[in-house]
Amino acid sequence: SRHNRKSKRNFNYCLTNPFQETLKITAQSFGNIVSVYGALGEKSATYHFDEYLELNTDMWASGVYFLHFTSEKGASLIKVVK
């Protein structure tokens, strides 16, 4: 259920993990870029956003994804599960 989801904090980002139909990302800075990679390292998409990004993930297959974030504050990699 939606109420059982936990937020994962990593550096300057907070996101729902695990996620189902929507992946919500909150950042503490502007000018963020997130690239989405599948479990085998294939890049599927890149998004530019400021403080908030909400992705519709209905069409994403269940499994592990890696989110690579970059901003003026540095870079980080976060593992998420659908």
PDB file of N, CA and C in Angstrom:
ATOM      1  N   SER A   1       0.828  -1.183   0.000  1.00  0.00           N
ATOM      2  CA  SER A   1       0.000   0.000   0.000  1.00  0.00           C
ATOM      3  C   SER A   1       0.869   1.242   0.000  1.00  0.00           C
ATOM      4  N   ARG A   2       0.298   2.337  -0.365  1.00  0.00           N
ATOM      5  CA  ARG A   2       1.011   3.601  -0.473  1.00  0.00           C
ATOM      6  C   ARG A   2       1.602   4.028   0.871  1.00  0.00           C
ATOM      7  N   HIS A   3       0.953   3.700   1.983  1.00  0.00           N
ATOM      8  CA  HIS A   3       1.415   4.141   3.292  1.00  0.00           C
ATOM      9  C   HIS A   3       2.613   3.349   3.805  1.00  0.00           C
ATOM     10  N   ASN A   4       2.916   2.220   3.198  1.00  0.00           N
ATOM     11  CA  ASN A   4       4.036   1.402   3.649  1.00  0.00           C
ATOM     12  C   ASN A   4       5.344   1.751   2.947  1.00  0.00           C
ATOM     13  N   ARG A   5       5.297   2.654   2.005  1.00  0.00           N
ATOM     14  CA  ARG A   5       6.515   3.008   1.282  1.00  0.00           C
ATOM     15  C   ARG A   5       7.446   3.821   2.162  1.00  0.00           C
ATOM     16  N   LYS A   6       8.714   3.596   1.966  1.00  0.00           N
ATOM     17  CA  LYS A   6       9.721   4.345   2.711  1.00  0.00           C
ATOM     18  C   LYS A   6      10.421   5.305   1.774  1.00  0.00           C
ATOM     19  N   SER A   7      10.879   6.403   2.315  1.00  0.00           N
ATOM     20  CA  SER A   7      11.671   7.349   1.536  1.00  0.00           C
ATOM     21  C   SER A   7      13.137   7.035   1.747  1.00  0.00           C
ATOM     22  N   LYS A   8      13.900   7.061   0.699  1.00  0.00           N
ATOM     23  CA  LYS A   8      15.334   6.797   0.756  1.00  0.00           C
ATOM     24  C   LYS A   8      16.047   8.115   0.535  1.00  0.00           C
ATOM     25  N   ARG A   9      16.916   8.495   1.463  1.00  0.00           N
ATOM     26  CA  ARG A   9      17.690   9.721   1.315  1.00  0.00           C
ATOM     27  C   ARG A   9      19.120   9.367   0.925  1.00  0.00           C
ATOM     28  N   ASN A  10      19.635  10.055  -0.064  1.00  0.00           N
ATOM     29  CA  ASN A  10      20.998   9.860  -0.515  1.00  0.00           C
ATOM     30  C   ASN A  10      21.517  11.218  -0.956  1.00  0.00           C
ATOM     31  N   PHE A  11      22.458  11.753  -0.228  1.00  0.00           N
ATOM     32  CA  PHE A  11      23.020  13.061  -0.516  1.00  0.00           C
ATOM     33  C   PHE A  11      21.902  14.102  -0.567  1.00  0.00           C
ATOM     34  N   ASN A  12      21.572  14.584  -1.726  1.00  0.00           N
ATOM     35  CA  ASN A  12      20.618  15.682  -1.865  1.00  0.00           C
ATOM     36  C   ASN A  12      19.274  15.239  -2.431  1.00  0.00           C
ATOM     37  N   TYR A  13      18.986  13.926  -2.422  1.00  0.00           N
ATOM     38  CA  TYR A  13      17.781  13.434  -3.066  1.00  0.00           C
ATOM     39  C   TYR A  13      16.957  12.585  -2.101  1.00  0.00           C
ATOM     40  N   CYS A  14      15.646  12.669  -2.251  1.00  0.00           N
ATOM     41  CA  CYS A  14      14.731  11.849  -1.486  1.00  0.00           C
ATOM     42  C   CYS A  14      13.748  11.241  -2.474  1.00  0.00           C
ATOM     43  N   LEU A  15      13.530   9.939  -2.407  1.00  0.00           N
ATOM     44  CA  LEU A  15      12.645   9.298  -3.358  1.00  0.00           C
ATOM     45  C   LEU A  15      11.941   8.110  -2.741  1.00  0.00           C
ATOM     46  N   THR A  16      10.831   7.701  -3.381  1.00  0.00           N
ATOM     47  CA  THR A  16      10.104   6.530  -2.919  1.00  0.00           C
ATOM     48  C   THR A  16      10.826   5.284  -3.421  1.00  0.00           C
ATOM     49  N   ASN A  17      11.105   4.359  -2.510  1.00  0.00           N
ATOM     50  CA  ASN A  17      11.841   3.152  -2.870  1.00  0.00           C
ATOM     51  C   ASN A  17      11.468   2.057  -1.881  1.00  0.00           C
ATOM     52  N   PRO A  18      10.816   0.981  -2.268  1.00  0.00           N
ATOM     53  CA  PRO A  18      10.463   0.645  -3.650  1.00  0.00           C
ATOM     54  C   PRO A  18       9.300   1.487  -4.154  1.00  0.00           C
ATOM     55  N   PHE A  19       9.098   1.444  -5.474  1.00  0.00           N
ATOM     56  CA  PHE A  19       8.017   2.205  -6.095  1.00  0.00           C
ATOM     57  C   PHE A  19       7.193   1.259  -6.955  1.00  0.00           C
ATOM     58  N   GLN A  20       6.018   1.723  -7.361  1.00  0.00           N
ATOM     59  CA  GLN A  20       5.176   0.906  -8.242  1.00  0.00           C
ATOM     60  C   GLN A  20       4.808   1.690  -9.494  1.00  0.00           C
ATOM     61  N   GLU A  21       3.725   2.445  -9.463  1.00  0.00           N
ATOM     62  CA  GLU A  21       3.263   3.135 -10.672  1.00  0.00           C
ATOM     63  C   GLU A  21       3.867   4.519 -10.848  1.00  0.00           C
ATOM     64  N   THR A  22       4.444   5.074  -9.777  1.00  0.00           N
ATOM     65  CA  THR A  22       5.021   6.418  -9.847  1.00  0.00           C
ATOM     66  C   THR A  22       6.307   6.473  -9.036  1.00  0.00           C
ATOM     67  N   LEU A  23       7.323   7.085  -9.602  1.00  0.00           N
ATOM     68  CA  LEU A  23       8.577   7.329  -8.894  1.00  0.00           C
ATOM     69  C   LEU A  23       8.674   8.829  -8.663  1.00  0.00           C
ATOM     70  N   LYS A  24       8.669   9.226  -7.389  1.00  0.00           N
ATOM     71  CA  LYS A  24       8.706  10.644  -7.028  1.00  0.00           C
ATOM     72  C   LYS A  24      10.079  10.969  -6.451  1.00  0.00           C
ATOM     73  N   ILE A  25      10.689  12.013  -6.982  1.00  0.00           N
ATOM     74  CA  ILE A  25      12.038  12.414  -6.571  1.00  0.00           C
ATOM     75  C   ILE A  25      12.006  13.875  -6.141  1.00  0.00           C
ATOM     76  N   THR A  26      12.552  14.145  -4.975  1.00  0.00           N
ATOM     77  CA  THR A  26      12.690  15.507  -4.477  1.00  0.00           C
ATOM     78  C   THR A  26      14.169  15.810  -4.318  1.00  0.00           C
ATOM     79  N   ALA A  27      14.587  16.973  -4.771  1.00  0.00           N
ATOM     80  CA  ALA A  27      15.995  17.372  -4.683  1.00  0.00           C
ATOM     81  C   ALA A  27      16.123  18.637  -3.852  1.00  0.00           C
ATOM     82  N   GLN A  28      17.300  18.840  -3.287  1.00  0.00           N
ATOM     83  CA  GLN A  28      17.566  20.014  -2.470  1.00  0.00           C
ATOM     84  C   GLN A  28      18.245  21.123  -3.262  1.00  0.00           C
ATOM     85  N   SER A  29      18.300  20.966  -4.583  1.00  0.00           N
ATOM     86  CA  SER A  29      18.962  21.976  -5.405  1.00  0.00           C
ATOM     87  C   SER A  29      18.285  22.049  -6.770  1.00  0.00           C
ATOM     88  N   PHE A  30      18.695  23.027  -7.564  1.00  0.00           N
ATOM     89  CA  PHE A  30      18.183  23.200  -8.915  1.00  0.00           C
ATOM     90  C   PHE A  30      19.178  22.626  -9.917  1.00  0.00           C
ATOM     91  N   GLY A  31      18.744  22.471 -11.157  1.00  0.00           N
ATOM     92  CA  GLY A  31      19.639  22.031 -12.225  1.00  0.00           C
ATOM     93  C   GLY A  31      20.081  20.593 -12.104  1.00  0.00           C
ATOM     94  N   ASN A  32      19.173  19.713 -11.709  1.00  0.00           N
ATOM     95  CA  ASN A  32      19.498  18.294 -11.545  1.00  0.00           C
ATOM     96  C   ASN A  32      19.280  17.523 -12.842  1.00  0.00           C
ATOM     97  N   ILE A  33      20.075  16.496 -13.014  1.00  0.00           N
ATOM     98  CA  ILE A  33      19.918  15.570 -14.129  1.00  0.00           C
ATOM     99  C   ILE A  33      19.904  14.171 -13.539  1.00  0.00           C
ATOM    100  N   VAL A  34      18.925  13.351 -13.944  1.00  0.00           N
ATOM    101  CA  VAL A  34      18.902  11.961 -13.521  1.00  0.00           C
ATOM    102  C   VAL A  34      18.833  11.088 -14.764  1.00  0.00           C
ATOM    103  N   SER A  35      19.714  10.102 -14.825  1.00  0.00           N
ATOM    104  CA  SER A  35      19.700   9.112 -15.895  1.00  0.00           C
ATOM    105  C   SER A  35      19.259   7.794 -15.287  1.00  0.00           C
ATOM    106  N   VAL A  36      18.370   7.102 -15.992  1.00  0.00           N
ATOM    107  CA  VAL A  36      17.816   5.838 -15.516  1.00  0.00           C
ATOM    108  C   VAL A  36      18.486   4.695 -16.272  1.00  0.00           C
ATOM    109  N   TYR A  37      18.994   3.713 -15.510  1.00  0.00           N
ATOM    110  CA  TYR A  37      19.650   2.550 -16.089  1.00  0.00           C
ATOM    111  C   TYR A  37      18.964   1.287 -15.593  1.00  0.00           C
ATOM    112  N   GLY A  38      18.865   0.292 -16.469  1.00  0.00           N
ATOM    113  CA  GLY A  38      18.345  -1.006 -16.077  1.00  0.00           C
ATOM    114  C   GLY A  38      19.391  -1.793 -15.317  1.00  0.00           C
ATOM    115  N   ALA A  39      18.996  -2.959 -14.820  1.00  0.00           N
ATOM    116  CA  ALA A  39      19.888  -3.793 -14.008  1.00  0.00           C
ATOM    117  C   ALA A  39      21.142  -4.223 -14.760  1.00  0.00           C
ATOM    118  N   LEU A  40      21.076  -4.304 -16.089  1.00  0.00           N
ATOM    119  CA  LEU A  40      22.238  -4.713 -16.887  1.00  0.00           C
ATOM    120  C   LEU A  40      23.063  -3.534 -17.380  1.00  0.00           C
ATOM    121  N   GLY A  41      22.693  -2.321 -16.934  1.00  0.00           N
ATOM    122  CA  GLY A  41      23.468  -1.138 -17.279  1.00  0.00           C
ATOM    123  C   GLY A  41      23.010  -0.392 -18.513  1.00  0.00           C
ATOM    124  N   GLU A  42      21.894  -0.796 -19.116  1.00  0.00           N
ATOM    125  CA  GLU A  42      21.408  -0.103 -20.301  1.00  0.00           C
ATOM    126  C   GLU A  42      20.693   1.186 -19.887  1.00  0.00           C
ATOM    127  N   LYS A  43      21.060   2.274 -20.534  1.00  0.00           N
ATOM    128  CA  LYS A  43      20.451   3.576 -20.226  1.00  0.00           C
ATOM    129  C   LYS A  43      19.110   3.673 -20.929  1.00  0.00           C
ATOM    130  N   SER A  44      18.058   3.990 -20.167  1.00  0.00           N
ATOM    131  CA  SER A  44      16.731   4.052 -20.773  1.00  0.00           C
ATOM    132  C   SER A  44      16.212   5.473 -20.937  1.00  0.00           C
ATOM    133  N   ALA A  45      16.646   6.408 -20.089  1.00  0.00           N
ATOM    134  CA  ALA A  45      16.129   7.777 -20.196  1.00  0.00           C
ATOM    135  C   ALA A  45      16.973   8.730 -19.370  1.00  0.00           C
ATOM    136  N   THR A  46      16.900  10.017 -19.716  1.00  0.00           N
ATOM    137  CA  THR A  46      17.543  11.081 -18.941  1.00  0.00           C
ATOM    138  C   THR A  46      16.528  12.202 -18.766  1.00  0.00           C
ATOM    139  N   TYR A  47      16.446  12.721 -17.542  1.00  0.00           N
ATOM    140  CA  TYR A  47      15.504  13.790 -17.217  1.00  0.00           C
ATOM    141  C   TYR A  47      16.238  14.946 -16.561  1.00  0.00           C
ATOM    142  N   HIS A  48      15.857  16.159 -16.920  1.00  0.00           N
ATOM    143  CA  HIS A  48      16.367  17.370 -16.300  1.00  0.00           C
ATOM    144  C   HIS A  48      15.251  17.922 -15.419  1.00  0.00           C
ATOM    145  N   PHE A  49      15.585  18.287 -14.178  1.00  0.00           N
ATOM    146  CA  PHE A  49      14.558  18.816 -13.288  1.00  0.00           C
ATOM    147  C   PHE A  49      15.181  19.710 -12.241  1.00  0.00           C
ATOM    148  N   ASP A  50      14.327  20.462 -11.571  1.00  0.00           N
ATOM    149  CA  ASP A  50      14.801  21.316 -10.491  1.00  0.00           C
ATOM    150  C   ASP A  50      14.536  20.624  -9.152  1.00  0.00           C
ATOM    151  N   GLU A  51      13.550  21.025  -8.408  1.00  0.00           N
ATOM    152  CA  GLU A  51      13.375  20.469  -7.062  1.00  0.00           C
ATOM    153  C   GLU A  51      12.482  19.236  -6.992  1.00  0.00           C
ATOM    154  N   TYR A  52      11.702  18.944  -8.046  1.00  0.00           N
ATOM    155  CA  TYR A  52      10.762  17.824  -7.964  1.00  0.00           C
ATOM    156  C   TYR A  52      10.568  17.186  -9.328  1.00  0.00           C
ATOM    157  N   LEU A  53      10.532  15.862  -9.346  1.00  0.00           N
ATOM    158  CA  LEU A  53      10.279  15.105 -10.569  1.00  0.00           C
ATOM    159  C   LEU A  53       9.377  13.936 -10.224  1.00  0.00           C
ATOM    160  N   GLU A  54       8.323  13.754 -11.009  1.00  0.00           N
ATOM    161  CA  GLU A  54       7.427  12.614 -10.819  1.00  0.00           C
ATOM    162  C   GLU A  54       7.361  11.858 -12.134  1.00  0.00           C
ATOM    163  N   LEU A  55       7.781  10.592 -12.112  1.00  0.00           N
ATOM    164  CA  LEU A  55       7.818   9.777 -13.321  1.00  0.00           C
ATOM    165  C   LEU A  55       6.716   8.739 -13.284  1.00  0.00           C
ATOM    166  N   ASN A  56       5.966   8.631 -14.366  1.00  0.00           N
ATOM    167  CA  ASN A  56       4.976   7.577 -14.502  1.00  0.00           C
ATOM    168  C   ASN A  56       5.722   6.314 -14.922  1.00  0.00           C
ATOM    169  N   THR A  57       5.682   5.292 -14.075  1.00  0.00           N
ATOM    170  CA  THR A  57       6.453   4.077 -14.319  1.00  0.00           C
ATOM    171  C   THR A  57       5.561   2.872 -14.594  1.00  0.00           C
ATOM    172  N   ASP A  58       4.312   3.123 -14.983  1.00  0.00           N
ATOM    173  CA  ASP A  58       3.389   2.022 -15.291  1.00  0.00           C
ATOM    174  C   ASP A  58       3.969   1.052 -16.316  1.00  0.00           C
ATOM    175  N   MET A  59       4.671   1.567 -17.302  1.00  0.00           N
ATOM    176  CA  MET A  59       5.179   0.738 -18.390  1.00  0.00           C
ATOM    177  C   MET A  59       6.553   0.118 -18.088  1.00  0.00           C
ATOM    178  N   TRP A  60       7.142   0.459 -16.943  1.00  0.00           N
ATOM    179  CA  TRP A  60       8.435  -0.117 -16.582  1.00  0.00           C
ATOM    180  C   TRP A  60       8.232  -1.545 -16.093  1.00  0.00           C
ATOM    181  N   ALA A  61       9.094  -2.433 -16.476  1.00  0.00           N
ATOM    182  CA  ALA A  61       9.048  -3.808 -15.978  1.00  0.00           C
ATOM    183  C   ALA A  61       9.472  -3.842 -14.511  1.00  0.00           C
ATOM    184  N   SER A  62       8.972  -4.808 -13.772  1.00  0.00           N
ATOM    185  CA  SER A  62       9.415  -4.981 -12.386  1.00  0.00           C
ATOM    186  C   SER A  62      10.884  -5.355 -12.382  1.00  0.00           C
ATOM    187  N   GLY A  63      11.608  -4.861 -11.378  1.00  0.00           N
ATOM    188  CA  GLY A  63      13.025  -5.199 -11.281  1.00  0.00           C
ATOM    189  C   GLY A  63      13.826  -4.087 -10.645  1.00  0.00           C
ATOM    190  N   VAL A  64      15.141  -4.169 -10.824  1.00  0.00           N
ATOM    191  CA  VAL A  64      16.086  -3.223 -10.243  1.00  0.00           C
ATOM    192  C   VAL A  64      16.472  -2.183 -11.287  1.00  0.00           C
ATOM    193  N   TYR A  65      16.541  -0.937 -10.843  1.00  0.00           N
ATOM    194  CA  TYR A  65      16.990   0.180 -11.682  1.00  0.00           C
ATOM    195  C   TYR A  65      18.036   0.977 -10.918  1.00  0.00           C
ATOM    196  N   PHE A  66      18.897   1.660 -11.652  1.00  0.00           N
ATOM    197  CA  PHE A  66      19.887   2.531 -11.046  1.00  0.00           C
ATOM    198  C   PHE A  66      19.640   3.949 -11.553  1.00  0.00           C
ATOM    199  N   LEU A  67      19.597   4.885 -10.617  1.00  0.00           N
ATOM    200  CA  LEU A  67      19.408   6.287 -10.952  1.00  0.00           C
ATOM    201  C   LEU A  67      20.720   7.017 -10.713  1.00  0.00           C
ATOM    202  N   HIS A  68      21.264   7.618 -11.755  1.00  0.00           N
ATOM    203  CA  HIS A  68      22.512   8.373 -11.645  1.00  0.00           C
ATOM    204  C   HIS A  68      22.164   9.852 -11.661  1.00  0.00           C
ATOM    205  N   PHE A  69      22.383  10.504 -10.524  1.00  0.00           N
ATOM    206  CA  PHE A  69      22.071  11.919 -10.358  1.00  0.00           C
ATOM    207  C   PHE A  69      23.319  12.755 -10.508  1.00  0.00           C
ATOM    208  N   THR A  70      23.189  13.893 -11.187  1.00  0.00           N
ATOM    209  CA  THR A  70      24.267  14.875 -11.233  1.00  0.00           C
ATOM    210  C   THR A  70      23.675  16.267 -11.023  1.00  0.00           C
ATOM    211  N   SER A  71      24.424  17.091 -10.322  1.00  0.00           N
ATOM    212  CA  SER A  71      24.059  18.494 -10.097  1.00  0.00           C
ATOM    213  C   SER A  71      25.343  19.242  -9.772  1.00  0.00           C
ATOM    214  N   GLU A  72      25.207  20.532  -9.472  1.00  0.00           N
ATOM    215  CA  GLU A  72      26.390  21.309  -9.109  1.00  0.00           C
ATOM    216  C   GLU A  72      26.993  20.829  -7.792  1.00  0.00           C
ATOM    217  N   LYS A  73      26.253  20.051  -7.024  1.00  0.00           N
ATOM    218  CA  LYS A  73      26.752  19.535  -5.742  1.00  0.00           C
ATOM    219  C   LYS A  73      27.470  18.203  -5.875  1.00  0.00           C
ATOM    220  N   GLY A  74      27.522  17.645  -7.084  1.00  0.00           N
ATOM    221  CA  GLY A  74      28.224  16.382  -7.286  1.00  0.00           C
ATOM    222  C   GLY A  74      27.341  15.348  -7.946  1.00  0.00           C
ATOM    223  N   ALA A  75      27.730  14.087  -7.792  1.00  0.00           N
ATOM    224  CA  ALA A  75      27.015  12.983  -8.421  1.00  0.00           C
ATOM    225  C   ALA A  75      26.758  11.891  -7.398  1.00  0.00           C
ATOM    226  N   SER A  76      25.684  11.140  -7.627  1.00  0.00           N
ATOM    227  CA  SER A  76      25.392   9.986  -6.778  1.00  0.00           C
ATOM    228  C   SER A  76      24.621   8.960  -7.579  1.00  0.00           C
ATOM    229  N   LEU A  77      24.710   7.718  -7.151  1.00  0.00           N
ATOM    230  CA  LEU A  77      24.039   6.602  -7.787  1.00  0.00           C
ATOM    231  C   LEU A  77      23.149   5.938  -6.748  1.00  0.00           C
ATOM    232  N   ILE A  78      21.873   5.755  -7.079  1.00  0.00           N
ATOM    233  CA  ILE A  78      20.924   5.159  -6.154  1.00  0.00           C
ATOM    234  C   ILE A  78      20.255   3.966  -6.820  1.00  0.00           C
ATOM    235  N   LYS A  79      20.224   2.843  -6.121  1.00  0.00           N
ATOM    236  CA  LYS A  79      19.536   1.635  -6.586  1.00  0.00           C
ATOM    237  C   LYS A  79      18.093   1.696  -6.121  1.00  0.00           C
ATOM    238  N   VAL A  80      17.140   1.475  -7.032  1.00  0.00           N
ATOM    239  CA  VAL A  80      15.720   1.456  -6.693  1.00  0.00           C
ATOM    240  C   VAL A  80      15.100   0.163  -7.219  1.00  0.00           C
ATOM    241  N   VAL A  81      13.965  -0.197  -6.630  1.00  0.00           N
ATOM    242  CA  VAL A  81      13.294  -1.438  -6.989  1.00  0.00           C
ATOM    243  C   VAL A  81      11.844  -1.165  -7.318  1.00  0.00           C
ATOM    244  N   LYS A  82      11.388  -1.753  -8.413  1.00  0.00           N
ATOM    245  CA  LYS A  82       9.959  -1.687  -8.756  1.00  0.00           C
ATOM    246  C   LYS A  82       9.363  -3.062  -8.550  1.00  0.00           C
TER     247      LYS A  82
END
